[in-house]
Amino acid sequence: MTRVAALIFDVDGTLAETEEAHRYAFNRAFSETGLSWTWNQAIYRHLLKVSGGKERILAFAPDASPELVAALHGRKNQIYTKLVASGQVSFRPGVESLISSARAQGLKLAIATTAARVNVEALLGARKAFFHTIACAEDVRKKKPDPEVYALVLKRLDLPADKCLVLEDSSNGLAAATSIGLKVVITPSLYTRGQNFDGALAVLPDLGGVSLARLIDLKG
Ligand SMILES: [Mg+2]
C-alpha cells in the first residue's frame, strides 16, 4: 500500500486563484444593493483573515443586519458561480495533472473547504465526480483554522491522518490541518504570499511540474 492513500485539497487559492473573482462578486453585490462599499485588494487582503463570506461582510460592517448580510452573500454567490461556470477562473498550474495522476494510481481525492458548496461545485464542474468526499462550509460549525472540516474529511475517507496529504495555500488552512496531525504542502496564492507557513512539509510556488511521486517523497 502506498504511503499516501488520499490527497485532500483546499479550494480557494489552492485549486484556483478564486479570490479576485470572489472580490469582484462582492463588489458587484454591494453596488447592485445601492451600497457605496468597495473592497480593493488591500481591504480584501485584510478581510481574508476571516473565514467565510458572511463573516467577512460582518467584519467590514459590524452593524449590518443579519438580513442584509444574508441577502448580500446570496447575491454575491450568484454572481460568483455565474462567473466561474462561464470558465473565467482556471485551475492553478499542475493541479489538473496531479488530480489525473492520483486517480490513475488509485488514490482517493477529497475537498476540505470552508467555502459554500454552491461555489465549490461551480468551480469543480464535471470534476466533482473525481472526489470521494467534498466537505464545505455547510458541513461544519467551525471554519478554518479550526480542524473540524479536516476531521470530517478523514472520517468520511475512513483513513488516518498519516495516510493523507493536504494541499493548502493559507496559514489558516495549514493550522487547521496540522492541528490534527495532517501533513501539508503549501502553494501560496495571490493573497496568502508572505504568511507564516512554519510547520508545512514544503512551500512551493505552485504545482506546475510537481509529480505525485515527488509530493509523496516530501511526506516521507
Ligand atoms: Mg485557501
PDB file of C-alpha atoms and ligand atoms in Angstrom, residues 10-14 19 144 168-170 192, ligand 1:
ATOM      1  CA  ASP A  10      -8.412  23.230  -0.133  1.00  0.00           C
ATOM      2  CA  VAL A  11     -10.349  25.158  -2.825  1.00  0.00           C
ATOM      3  CA  ASP A  12      -9.930  28.936  -2.779  1.00  0.00           C
ATOM      4  CA  GLY A  13      -6.366  29.869  -3.661  1.00  0.00           C
ATOM      5  CA  THR A  14      -5.278  26.217  -3.893  1.00  0.00           C
ATOM      6  CA  GLU A  19     -10.200  35.308  -4.607  1.00  0.00           C
ATOM      7  CA  LYS A 144     -10.597  27.012   9.468  1.00  0.00           C
ATOM      8  CA  GLU A 168      -3.340  24.355   1.014  1.00  0.00           C
ATOM      9  CA  ASP A 169      -2.481  27.981   0.246  1.00  0.00           C
ATOM     10  CA  SER A 170      -3.011  29.741   3.586  1.00  0.00           C
ATOM     11  CA  THR A 192      -1.522  34.445   1.061  1.00  0.00           C
TER      12      THR A 192
HETATM   13 MG    MG B   1      -7.413  28.676   0.571  1.00  0.00          MG
END
